[in-house]
Tab-separated table of C-alpha atoms and ligand atoms in Angstrom:
chain	number	residue	atom	x	y	z
N	1	UNK	CA	24.186	-32.158	-107.712
N	2	UNK	CA	25.551	-28.768	-106.649
N	3	UNK	CA	25.647	-27.664	-103.048
N	4	UNK	CA	22.526	-25.517	-103.138
N	5	UNK	CA	20.388	-28.310	-104.567
N	6	UNK	CA	21.889	-30.676	-101.980
N	7	UNK	CA	20.807	-28.138	-99.367
N	8	UNK	CA	17.280	-27.966	-100.734
N	9	UNK	CA	17.146	-31.772	-100.949
N	10	UNK	CA	18.152	-32.014	-97.316
N	11	UNK	CA	15.386	-29.619	-96.411
N	12	UNK	CA	17.604	-26.748	-95.292
N	13	UNK	CA	15.627	-23.697	-96.209
N	14	UNK	CA	15.646	-20.787	-93.768
N	15	UNK	CA	12.778	-19.213	-95.723
N	16	UNK	CA	10.521	-21.875	-94.307
N	17	UNK	CA	11.102	-20.228	-90.892
N	18	UNK	CA	9.426	-16.812	-91.173
N	19	UNK	CA	10.558	-16.020	-87.617
N	20	UNK	CA	13.910	-15.029	-89.200
N	21	UNK	CA	12.174	-11.908	-90.532
N	22	UNK	CA	10.685	-10.902	-87.159
N	23	UNK	CA	11.326	-7.371	-85.925
N	24	UNK	CA	13.037	-7.540	-82.520
N	25	UNK	CA	10.856	-5.945	-79.869
N	26	UNK	CA	13.944	-5.012	-77.831
N	27	UNK	CA	16.920	-3.402	-79.530
N	28	UNK	CA	19.417	-2.144	-76.943
N	29	UNK	CA	22.903	-1.113	-77.978
N	30	UNK	CA	24.881	-4.345	-78.421
N	31	UNK	CA	27.593	-6.021	-80.484
N	32	UNK	CA	25.252	-8.952	-81.066
N	33	UNK	CA	22.329	-7.529	-83.040
N	34	UNK	CA	23.280	-9.025	-86.411
N	35	UNK	CA	22.878	-12.551	-84.998
N	36	UNK	CA	19.245	-12.075	-83.991
N	37	UNK	CA	17.747	-13.736	-87.119
N	38	UNK	CA	19.951	-16.802	-86.650
N	39	UNK	CA	19.100	-16.983	-82.931
N	40	UNK	CA	15.396	-17.033	-83.818
N	41	UNK	CA	15.991	-19.575	-86.576
N	42	UNK	CA	17.880	-21.849	-84.150
N	43	UNK	CA	15.042	-21.685	-81.618
N	44	UNK	CA	12.511	-22.566	-84.329
N	45	UNK	CA	14.464	-25.556	-85.647
N	46	UNK	CA	15.800	-26.914	-82.358
N	47	UNK	CA	12.658	-26.260	-80.292
N	48	UNK	CA	14.811	-26.454	-77.161
N	49	UNK	CA	13.210	-27.437	-73.871
N	50	UNK	CA	15.627	-25.122	-72.070
N	51	UNK	CA	17.839	-22.205	-73.043
N	52	UNK	CA	20.597	-20.832	-70.816
N	53	UNK	CA	22.599	-17.713	-71.577
N	54	UNK	CA	25.908	-16.938	-69.862
N	55	UNK	CA	26.380	-13.173	-70.282
N	56	UNK	CA	23.284	-11.090	-70.996
N	57	UNK	CA	24.210	-7.457	-70.300
N	58	UNK	CA	21.490	-5.264	-71.929
N	59	UNK	CA	19.638	-8.338	-73.186
N	60	UNK	CA	19.923	-8.085	-76.981
N	61	UNK	CA	20.661	-11.765	-77.534
N	62	UNK	CA	18.560	-13.033	-74.644
N	63	UNK	CA	15.436	-11.118	-75.630
N	64	UNK	CA	15.804	-12.490	-79.178
N	65	UNK	CA	15.697	-16.054	-77.799
N	66	UNK	CA	12.741	-15.165	-75.558
N	67	UNK	CA	10.850	-13.423	-78.346
N	68	UNK	CA	11.224	-16.481	-80.579
N	69	UNK	CA	10.024	-18.779	-77.762
N	70	UNK	CA	7.007	-16.534	-77.119
N	71	UNK	CA	6.068	-15.949	-80.759
N	72	UNK	CA	6.485	-19.624	-81.697
N	73	UNK	CA	4.508	-20.605	-78.580
N	74	UNK	CA	7.117	-23.140	-77.486
N	75	UNK	CA	7.261	-24.804	-74.075
N	76	UNK	CA	10.809	-23.641	-73.404
N	77	UNK	CA	12.245	-22.528	-70.080
N	78	UNK	CA	14.814	-19.750	-70.362
N	79	UNK	CA	17.485	-18.533	-67.957
N	80	UNK	CA	19.783	-15.523	-68.292
N	81	UNK	CA	22.801	-15.551	-65.974
N	82	UNK	CA	24.900	-12.453	-65.437
N	83	UNK	CA	26.408	-10.641	-62.477
N	84	UNK	CA	25.284	-7.427	-64.226
N	85	UNK	CA	28.504	-5.935	-62.930
N	86	UNK	CA	30.329	-5.997	-66.257
N	87	UNK	CA	33.790	-7.289	-67.031
N	88	UNK	CA	36.930	-5.709	-68.514
N	89	UNK	CA	35.610	-6.286	-72.082
N	90	UNK	CA	32.032	-5.115	-71.555
N	91	UNK	CA	32.908	-1.401	-71.810
N	92	UNK	CA	30.917	1.378	-70.123
N	93	UNK	CA	28.171	-0.208	-68.085
N	94	UNK	CA	24.886	1.638	-67.614
N	95	UNK	CA	24.114	1.031	-63.889
N	96	UNK	CA	20.394	0.784	-64.708
N	97	UNK	CA	20.867	-1.781	-67.458
N	98	UNK	CA	19.233	-4.575	-65.448
N	99	UNK	CA	16.307	-2.326	-64.448
N	100	UNK	CA	15.631	-1.433	-68.087
N	101	UNK	CA	15.897	-5.075	-69.127
N	102	UNK	CA	13.518	-6.188	-66.369
N	103	UNK	CA	10.991	-3.534	-67.388
N	104	UNK	CA	10.880	-5.043	-70.891
N	105	UNK	CA	11.454	-8.690	-69.989
N	106	UNK	CA	9.302	-9.400	-66.944
N	107	UNK	CA	5.846	-8.523	-68.311
N	108	UNK	CA	6.456	-10.225	-71.673
N	109	UNK	CA	8.562	-13.261	-70.806
N	110	UNK	CA	8.318	-13.651	-67.020
N	111	UNK	CA	6.026	-16.651	-67.515
N	112	UNK	CA	8.827	-18.856	-68.837
N	113	UNK	CA	12.066	-16.953	-68.272
N	114	UNK	CA	14.204	-15.804	-65.342
N	115	UNK	CA	16.984	-13.251	-65.086
N	116	UNK	CA	19.461	-14.660	-62.549
N	117	UNK	CA	21.874	-12.148	-61.047
N	118	UNK	CA	24.823	-14.312	-60.121
N	119	UNK	CA	28.227	-15.408	-61.344
N	120	UNK	CA	28.250	-18.281	-63.800
N	121	UNK	CA	30.054	-20.497	-61.256
N	122	UNK	CA	27.533	-19.762	-58.496
N	123	UNK	CA	24.622	-20.615	-60.817
N	124	UNK	CA	26.180	-23.882	-62.022
N	125	UNK	CA	25.032	-26.219	-59.177
N	126	UNK	CA	21.434	-25.094	-59.698
N	127	UNK	CA	21.265	-26.786	-63.109
N	128	UNK	CA	21.085	-30.565	-63.421
N	129	UNK	CA	23.507	-32.438	-65.648
N	130	UNK	CA	22.085	-33.114	-69.122
N	131	UNK	CA	19.326	-30.495	-68.687
N	132	UNK	CA	20.199	-27.734	-71.182
N	133	UNK	CA	19.287	-27.965	-74.888
N	134	UNK	CA	20.641	-24.582	-76.038
N	135	UNK	CA	23.498	-22.738	-74.317
N	136	UNK	CA	24.775	-19.329	-75.385
N	137	UNK	CA	28.239	-18.518	-74.009
N	138	UNK	CA	28.943	-14.767	-74.108
N	139	UNK	CA	30.756	-13.858	-70.867
N	140	UNK	CA	34.305	-12.621	-70.411
N	141	UNK	CA	36.238	-13.280	-73.605
N	142	UNK	CA	39.772	-14.277	-72.624
N	143	UNK	CA	40.848	-17.784	-73.630
N	144	UNK	CA	41.000	-18.865	-69.998
N	145	UNK	CA	37.531	-17.509	-69.126
N	146	UNK	CA	35.718	-18.920	-72.161
N	147	UNK	CA	37.390	-22.322	-71.770
N	148	UNK	CA	36.394	-22.365	-68.116
N	149	UNK	CA	32.786	-21.407	-68.950
N	150	UNK	CA	32.511	-24.024	-71.693
N	151	UNK	CA	34.177	-26.825	-69.718
N	152	UNK	CA	32.155	-26.197	-66.559
N	153	UNK	CA	28.795	-26.015	-68.376
N	154	UNK	CA	29.448	-28.796	-70.899
N	155	UNK	CA	28.155	-31.571	-68.523
N	156	UNK	CA	24.865	-29.657	-68.236
N	157	UNK	CA	24.165	-30.143	-71.954
N	158	UNK	CA	21.520	-32.675	-73.014
N	159	UNK	CA	21.753	-35.148	-75.879
N	160	UNK	CA	20.024	-32.456	-77.976
N	161	UNK	CA	22.596	-29.896	-76.863
N	162	UNK	CA	23.761	-27.041	-79.088
N	163	UNK	CA	26.223	-24.401	-77.858
N	164	UNK	CA	26.568	-20.930	-79.396
N	165	UNK	CA	29.816	-19.044	-78.734
N	166	UNK	CA	30.001	-15.346	-79.471
N	167	UNK	CA	33.155	-13.402	-80.500
N	168	UNK	CA	34.951	-16.276	-82.236
N	169	UNK	CA	36.194	-13.753	-84.832
N	170	UNK	CA	37.651	-11.021	-82.600
N	171	UNK	CA	41.413	-10.780	-82.920
N	172	UNK	CA	42.377	-7.870	-80.728
N	173	UNK	CA	43.417	-7.110	-77.155
N	174	UNK	CA	43.264	-10.274	-75.029
N	175	UNK	CA	40.189	-11.784	-76.707
N	176	UNK	CA	40.868	-15.507	-76.879
N	177	UNK	CA	37.556	-17.043	-77.997
N	178	UNK	CA	38.960	-17.581	-81.510
N	179	UNK	CA	41.796	-19.709	-80.113
N	180	UNK	CA	39.406	-21.756	-78.017
N	181	UNK	CA	37.048	-22.089	-80.987
N	182	UNK	CA	39.820	-23.532	-83.189
N	183	UNK	CA	40.348	-26.249	-80.568
N	184	UNK	CA	36.712	-27.101	-79.959
N	185	UNK	CA	35.197	-26.826	-83.432
N	186	UNK	CA	37.020	-29.944	-84.614
N	187	UNK	CA	35.654	-32.005	-81.728
N	188	UNK	CA	31.955	-31.563	-82.638
N	189	UNK	CA	29.883	-30.830	-85.760
N	190	UNK	CA	30.089	-27.072	-86.131
N	191	UNK	CA	29.407	-24.036	-88.265
N	192	UNK	CA	30.805	-20.533	-87.961
N	193	UNK	CA	29.454	-17.105	-88.806
N	194	UNK	CA	32.126	-14.479	-89.343
N	195	UNK	CA	30.043	-11.295	-89.177
N	196	UNK	CA	29.259	-9.323	-86.015
N	197	UNK	CA	32.388	-10.549	-84.164
N	198	UNK	CA	31.670	-14.144	-85.144
N	199	UNK	CA	29.268	-16.741	-83.791
N	200	UNK	CA	30.283	-20.386	-83.412
N	201	UNK	CA	27.586	-23.054	-83.580
N	202	UNK	CA	28.492	-26.358	-81.973
N	203	UNK	CA	26.358	-29.508	-81.720
N	204	UNK	CA	27.600	-31.187	-78.548
N	205	UNK	CA	24.573	-33.516	-78.407
N	206	UNK	CA	23.957	-36.413	-80.732
N	207	UNK	CA	20.217	-36.006	-81.306
N	208	UNK	CA	20.120	-32.931	-83.515
N	209	UNK	CA	17.234	-32.253	-85.976
N	210	UNK	CA	18.159	-33.175	-89.579
N	211	UNK	CA	17.683	-29.634	-90.838
N	212	UNK	CA	20.151	-28.260	-88.299
N	213	UNK	CA	22.596	-31.058	-89.036
N	214	UNK	CA	22.586	-30.011	-92.684
N	215	UNK	CA	23.852	-26.596	-91.682
N	216	UNK	CA	26.578	-28.191	-89.564
N	217	UNK	CA	27.704	-30.320	-92.499
N	218	UNK	CA	28.462	-27.349	-94.765
N	219	UNK	CA	32.155	-27.016	-95.455
N	220	UNK	CA	33.704	-23.565	-95.301
N	221	UNK	CA	34.368	-23.572	-99.028
N	222	UNK	CA	30.797	-24.655	-99.941
N	223	UNK	CA	28.626	-22.201	-101.811
N	224	UNK	CA	25.835	-23.149	-99.380
N	225	UNK	CA	27.993	-21.994	-96.457
N	226	UNK	CA	28.654	-18.658	-98.180
N	227	UNK	CA	24.946	-18.217	-98.991
N	228	UNK	CA	23.980	-19.016	-95.422
N	229	UNK	CA	26.438	-16.431	-94.070
N	230	UNK	CA	25.279	-13.873	-96.638
N	231	UNK	CA	21.609	-14.502	-95.851
N	232	UNK	CA	21.913	-14.163	-92.071
N	233	UNK	CA	24.381	-11.270	-92.260
N	234	UNK	CA	22.048	-9.233	-94.466
N	235	UNK	CA	18.984	-9.974	-92.356
N	236	UNK	CA	20.866	-9.115	-89.168
N	237	UNK	CA	22.396	-5.956	-90.571
N	238	UNK	CA	18.924	-4.443	-90.729
N	239	UNK	CA	18.665	-4.672	-86.937
N	240	UNK	CA	22.098	-3.142	-86.447
N	241	UNK	CA	21.171	-0.240	-88.746
N	242	UNK	CA	17.812	0.242	-87.037
N	243	UNK	CA	19.507	0.445	-83.634
N	244	UNK	CA	22.036	2.984	-84.974
N	245	UNK	CA	19.211	4.982	-86.543
N	246	UNK	CA	17.396	4.977	-83.202
N	247	UNK	CA	20.596	6.097	-81.447
N	248	UNK	CA	21.007	8.944	-83.952
N	249	UNK	CA	17.351	9.911	-83.502
N	250	UNK	CA	17.932	10.152	-79.737
N	251	UNK	CA	21.130	12.140	-80.348
N	252	UNK	CA	19.337	14.533	-82.729
N	253	UNK	CA	16.495	14.865	-80.182
N	254	UNK	CA	19.062	15.823	-77.518
N	255	UNK	CA	20.766	18.293	-79.874
N	256	UNK	CA	17.371	19.902	-80.659
N	257	UNK	CA	16.701	20.266	-76.921
N	258	UNK	CA	20.193	21.820	-76.468
N	259	UNK	CA	19.567	24.221	-79.374
N	260	UNK	CA	16.156	25.178	-77.910
N	261	UNK	CA	17.818	25.830	-74.516
N	262	UNK	CA	20.588	27.932	-76.108
N	263	UNK	CA	18.025	29.863	-78.177
N	264	UNK	CA	16.030	30.619	-75.019
N	265	UNK	CA	19.267	31.760	-73.303
N	266	UNK	CA	20.014	34.080	-76.277
N	267	UNK	CA	16.477	35.521	-76.111
N	268	UNK	CA	16.853	36.081	-72.368
N	269	UNK	CA	20.202	37.845	-72.952
N	270	UNK	CA	18.580	40.007	-75.659
N	271	UNK	CA	15.787	40.956	-73.248
N	272	UNK	CA	18.397	41.933	-70.605
N	273	UNK	CA	20.364	43.976	-73.162
N	274	UNK	CA	17.185	45.866	-74.234
N	275	UNK	CA	16.311	46.555	-70.600
N	276	UNK	CA	19.839	47.873	-69.902
N	277	UNK	CA	19.736	50.008	-73.063
N	278	UNK	CA	16.469	51.591	-71.886
N	279	UNK	CA	18.080	52.292	-68.467
N	280	UNK	CA	21.137	53.872	-70.145
N	281	UNK	CA	18.877	56.084	-72.305
N	282	UNK	CA	16.935	57.099	-69.189
N	283	UNK	CA	20.178	57.993	-67.338
N	284	UNK	CA	21.426	59.970	-70.360
N	285	UNK	CA	18.197	61.998	-70.349
N	286	UNK	CA	18.581	62.655	-66.615
N	287	UNK	CA	22.241	63.709	-67.061
N	288	UNK	CA	21.274	66.076	-69.912
N	289	UNK	CA	18.516	67.614	-67.776
N	290	UNK	CA	20.928	68.088	-64.825
N	291	UNK	CA	23.508	69.729	-67.110
N	292	UNK	CA	20.888	72.120	-68.469
N	293	UNK	CA	19.763	72.975	-64.954
N	294	UNK	CA	23.377	73.596	-63.826
N	295	UNK	CA	24.065	75.756	-66.886
N	296	UNK	CA	20.923	77.809	-66.256
N	297	UNK	CA	22.069	78.455	-62.678
N	298	UNK	CA	25.605	79.457	-63.716
N	299	UNK	CA	24.227	81.967	-66.242
N	300	UNK	CA	21.546	83.397	-63.923
N	301	UNK	CA	21.808	87.124	-62.825
N	302	UNK	CA	21.781	86.433	-59.065
N	303	UNK	CA	24.634	83.908	-59.451
N	304	UNK	CA	26.720	86.411	-61.419
N	305	UNK	CA	25.982	89.280	-58.916
N	306	UNK	CA	27.065	87.086	-56.023
N	307	UNK	CA	30.327	86.117	-57.706
N	308	UNK	CA	32.669	88.795	-56.000
N	309	UNK	CA	31.164	87.984	-52.626
N	310	UNK	CA	31.851	84.219	-53.103
N	311	UNK	CA	35.441	85.115	-54.135
N	312	UNK	CA	36.202	87.168	-50.974
N	313	UNK	CA	34.371	84.747	-48.781
N	314	UNK	CA	36.593	81.898	-50.052
N	315	UNK	CA	39.752	84.026	-49.488
N	316	UNK	CA	38.780	84.685	-45.842
N	317	UNK	CA	38.057	80.983	-45.286
N	318	UNK	CA	41.525	79.996	-46.579
N	319	UNK	CA	43.287	82.770	-44.544
N	320	UNK	CA	41.606	81.769	-41.267
N	321	UNK	CA	42.396	78.117	-41.927
N	322	UNK	CA	46.142	78.897	-42.256
N	323	UNK	CA	46.202	80.914	-39.033
N	324	UNK	CA	44.641	78.226	-36.948
N	325	UNK	CA	47.462	75.799	-37.918
B	1	SAM	C1	29.578	-9.345	-73.786
B	1	SAM	S1	28.486	-9.086	-72.487
B	1	SAM	C2	27.066	-9.964	-72.986
B	1	SAM	C3	26.433	-9.380	-74.209
B	1	SAM	C4	25.029	-9.868	-74.515
B	1	SAM	N1	24.982	-11.281	-74.763
B	1	SAM	C5	24.407	-9.088	-75.652
B	1	SAM	O1	23.587	-9.621	-76.362
B	1	SAM	O2	24.730	-7.902	-75.846
B	1	SAM	C6	29.213	-10.059	-71.230
B	1	SAM	C7	28.449	-10.066	-69.911
B	1	SAM	O3	28.944	-11.168	-69.150
B	1	SAM	C8	28.947	-10.847	-67.783
B	1	SAM	N2	29.947	-11.721	-67.141
B	1	SAM	C9	31.223	-11.944	-67.537
B	1	SAM	N3	31.798	-12.892	-66.779
B	1	SAM	C10	30.861	-13.266	-65.869
B	1	SAM	C11	30.832	-14.240	-64.814
B	1	SAM	N4	31.884	-15.023	-64.560
B	1	SAM	N5	29.704	-14.363	-64.096
B	1	SAM	C12	28.620	-13.570	-64.354
B	1	SAM	N6	28.588	-12.658	-65.348
B	1	SAM	C13	29.687	-12.509	-66.100
B	1	SAM	C14	29.256	-9.366	-67.728
B	1	SAM	O4	28.677	-8.793	-66.573
B	1	SAM	C15	28.628	-8.842	-69.036
B	1	SAM	O5	27.370	-8.270	-68.779
């Protein structure tokens, strides 16, 4: 039996989970978007009683979990934990990111989900040991930070526990999730996605649904593993492209507004130029009229008759001025 028929025999068929084709209702800019179909698939198969996310930022991943919970009508409690202050890897942070997320999240998911503004460590004591079924770790990505987050939250995982780790395939700057992943993946049943910075799937609990276990049993070299990666990458890529398209639409909208503003400024300048040209023409007419008037005076008979008198008068004025010195 080849790997794909083994997969079918074991009941692993993502097509039997139509939620993987759902359109995300919230698509903020994020390096996570291509994992949305798998996130929704995982929620459908695992039917977790609780989901906790460490690192939510704009909410791309978290809203995918919440949307799946809502659309599948599951009785899942969800918690997003983030300081919403950013970290050295999070890049430029929109100060209103939490406000925007709340505006989308609260009315739709407020009935079963909470956004907790706190550090991961401060939130830790508020969760009982063995109480979390699905944990997504996506905080600061140095080796030390991700190991600390995993180790401190590991006791909170239930016997159905599955942990997702983002960025296991980033090999630049001081990202160290890939190093931590190499250590941890051999300690539990696991599967890794390589696209979209990599997503590690780790079953830390022992009571995992058969279908999900099938995925975790794929070997890297299996055709089934390649097909699974191909399937989820291509589904997720759609979301990434849609978000980029939306970004470009906003950019084009802004450029159109800028062009309209510049066009209005050009029209205003043209109106000013026309006004000034009319003023110049008016002045030229006035100057021509004054010249004609002056010329008519110079050539008039009385002006010419008075010319010797003006000459002697000027001489006398100059003579008397010298004498008074
Ligand atoms: C990579 S972003 C999360 C991305 C998000 N999962 C998504 O779908 O786009 C990491 C987030 O973790 C938060 N963070 C990092 N370390 C933290 C800590 N120790 N406590 C609270 N928040 C933290 C940052 O504020 C940042 O918003």
